[in-house]
Structures are given as structure tokens and as C-alpha cells.
Amino acid sequence: MWKFPQKGKMHIMSIKQLMNSRFRDLQGGLFLTVTKADVGEGAGNFMKAGGDIMAWADPFFPDPAIPESVQKALHKAVDDGFAAHYSMPIGDFQLRQTLARHIGKGTGLELDPSRNILVTPGSDSGLLYAMMPFISPGDEVMVPNPSYPSNFLNGKLLGGVTVSVPLYEEDNYQFRMEEFEKRVTPKTKMVLISHPNNPTTTVFRRESIEALCDFVIKHNLILVSDQAFQDHIYDGIEFVHPATLPGMWERTVTVCSISKGIGLSGFRIGYIYADDVIMDVLYGGAVNVIGASSTLSTIGAIAAIEDESILKSHFVRLERRRRQAYESFHDIPGVRMQLPESGILSWLNISRLGTSEEVANRLMEDAKIMVNQGVPYGSQGEGYIRIVTACFARDEDAQLRFDRIRKVLLKMGEEKGIK
Ligand SMILES: Cc1ncc(COP(=O)(O)O)c(C=O)c1O
């Protein structure tokens, strides 16, 4: 009977030597312990053992969350049978039309669904693909720190160099342009932002976005704007779309998703919009790089975007939830947090209680809850944890978990003598 060959360290090293050095250090958790919640079997095993995951930015996870209108569309699509077939590699035309209308309402842009929009299987693949035409080996990509972990890795995967640009809690995590200016070089090609930012929930204010766009134009750069969290902005804060600012349309690639605001992460539908000079290239490589999105999910996505009551009702639920989370965590001795400005996350400064690894591990052990350590979000994430507070459909179920987290953090504060 065939058996897997024994793999010693030497064997692993020799195969890894054959790999592209950009990929060699990636770890899926098979040979080493990895602590990132989105890697390998770790999170799955934790759930099987009865733990709760509050580390995936996925509204209402793990409870049923497909709205009724979307369920109907999906059932009909299965009955019709067409979902057995491919969607167009650049995305189904009807979905691109629906997206053009949707984007137009939010931004005032009048997009041509056949020239400006590409559907991707989620925005993660869209983000890497948006960067591919621009990044040659050695090119530098500026990424605010903290930021979404993939933003630091994508440049490297393409042979580029990620240049991290610090943001500061005392600035409410807005851009400090001098930090960009002092890092720009002739090799700088791109700025990549998540707006609103993950993990901090920051909505970059008009002054910040305008200053960043001036910088991008002055240095002849491309801006990739990851707007996965754009749908739920609280307290009437203005959301400025960089692509709409003077001189920016031609050099901005905007990447969005139905995963967060609309809450359909499992459908794996994202979309990119950009000027046709950029889009022509992205259309040209679509088959090779991203394949096509799922036809069934496409039909679900059209129904979800057209039923505007979904975004509206999610906004009310998620806004309530972020307050509930704030009330549960902000006054814990040794913890500091701002009221989230957007989305579904809480970002806690726990540096007086321990490192982000110590605190996250303690929550896994004592509260049986997996949250995110701050460090994968960049060096500025040390001393912080991220909690996905939109998990669970019912506020009461979320509160039970918030109470468990609170209890452990209170205990850690007591142990340190913090009052
Ligand atoms: C800031 C940000 N951008 C993009 C993504 C990718 O989401 P998706 O691939 O589900 O669209 C995520 C997922 O967590 C995210 O947090």
C-alpha cells in the first residue's frame, strides 16, 4: 500500500529551496504552530472543541444569516438549473449593471458596467489582482500600519517591497503625511489603504484623504483603496471616496465586497472598479488569474444588492452592537478603546495587561474565545487585540461572550494590580 514519504527537516528545506523566495516563508500551520486565526486548521479545531471564534470579520458568524429575499433568489436559481454554468470571467453582466447602479448611488460616479467593473471571488483575490499589473520586482508599496494583514503580504508576493507607514492612536489613526513623505523613494509605485481601516475602524477624514491623494498625484503613484468596510459608517462621519477626488479617477483602483456590510462573506463576491485603461488589463488577465465567480453566488449577490432593506437593517443591528461592545469593554481597568467609527470590530489597547499574544492566548484558554492578536496588523498592533463584535445573530448571544471576555480582562488587570 502507498504511504506518504517520511519528511525530515532536510527534505522540507530542499523542496523549499525550489520555491520562489516570496512564497517560501508562508505557513499554513502544517509544520509549525501558527497563531493567525485565518490559517490552517487551528480555528476549525478550536470550534470543534467548543470554542467561539470572534476573529473572523464576518457579521453574525456562525448563525444563519441569508436574508429571505436572497434565499428566494437562490432557490429559484437552483430550480431553473442555470447556476450549473459559468459566469463570464469578468463577472455576470446583470451583476455588473446592479453594481454600477449601487456604486453610483454611493459615489455619484457613472460607471460603464462593460468598461469599469470587474467581479472577483471575494475582495481578497481582488486586492492582489488589483496590484498585479503595477508591481514589478523591487517596487515599493506604502501601507499604513496598522492595517489589514494581507496588505503587508501582497506586495511581497508580487516581488515588491512593503513599506509600512505608522499611524498613531493619539492621532485617532489618521494619516501623518510627514511619515509618508519621509519614506517615499524613486521606487515607490503604490499606496494601499483599507478605508475604513481594519483593525482600527478608522474612517479617514476628508483632510487625511485629500492630503494622501495630493501625495499620490505629486509622486505619480497608484492608489489601491480597499473599501471592504465602507457600508457601515457611524455617527454621520463623512465617507470620502478617493476615486472621486480631482485627478484621482485615473490612478485609483477601488476594491469592494459584499462580505462585510451586506454580510454574505460565504458567497465570495467582491468587485473592483477603475478607469478603463486599468480595467482593460484586468479584463485581459481575468481568466488566468481569478477564473470566474460562482454563478449561484452571483444570483444571490444581485438579489442582496437590489434589496436595499438588507443594508439598512444590518446598519441598525451592527450600530447597536458596536455600542454594546463599547459598553462591555471600554471601562475595564488597563484597557483603552475608542468607540468604533465603522463596521463590526473593536480594537482594544491591552498593553497594560500583557502582549497581544499573551492576552489573546489567555482569552482562548480562560474564556474559550478566539480573538485576533494585534501583531499581524503590523508592528503598531503590538499591545492590542481585535474582537469581531458582530459575531452571533442575537445581541444576547454576543453579550454572553462579551461578558466572558470582560471577566478574563478584569482578572488580568487585578493580577497586575491595575485599578
Ligand atoms: C479590510 C479587508 N479587506 C478585504 C477583506 C477580504 O474580504 P472578502 O475576500 O471576503 O471580500 C477583508 C476580510 O476580512 C478585510 O478585512
Coordinates of C-alpha atoms and ligand atoms in Angstrom, one line a residue, residues 57 121-125 127 148 194 196 198 226 228-229 256-260 265 268-270 386, ligand 1:
A57 CA -14.7 39.7 10.3
P121 CA -14.3 35.8 -6.0
G122 CA -14.2 38.0 -2.8
S123 CA -12.1 41.1 -2.4
D124 CA -9.0 39.2 -1.1
S125 CA -8.3 37.9 -4.5
L127 CA -6.8 43.1 -3.9
Y148 CA -5.3 44.5 7.2
S194 CA -8.0 50.0 3.8
P196 CA -12.3 52.4 6.6
N198 CA -9.2 47.3 9.6
D226 CA -9.7 48.6 -0.2
A228 CA -14.5 46.2 2.2
F229 CA -15.9 48.0 5.3
C256 CA -15.1 46.3 -2.5
S257 CA -17.0 43.3 -1.2
I258 CA -20.4 42.1 -0.2
S259 CA -18.8 40.2 2.7
K260 CA -18.9 42.8 5.5
S265 CA -18.9 36.6 3.1
R268 CA -17.3 35.0 -2.2
I269 CA -18.3 38.0 -4.3
G270 CA -16.1 41.1 -4.4
R386 CA -9.1 42.9 17.7
Ligands
LIG1 C1 -10.1 45.1 5.2 C2 -10.4 43.9 4.5 N1 -10.4 43.9 3.1 C3 -10.7 42.8 2.4 C4 -11.1 41.6 3.1 C5 -11.5 40.5 2.2 O1 -12.8 40.1 2.3 P1 -13.5 39.3 1.2 O2 -12.5 38.5 0.5 O3 -14.5 38.4 2.0 O4 -14.2 40.2 0.3 C6 -11.2 41.6 4.4 C7 -11.6 40.4 5.1 O5 -11.5 40.2 6.3 C8 -10.8 42.8 5.2 O6 -10.9 42.8 6.5

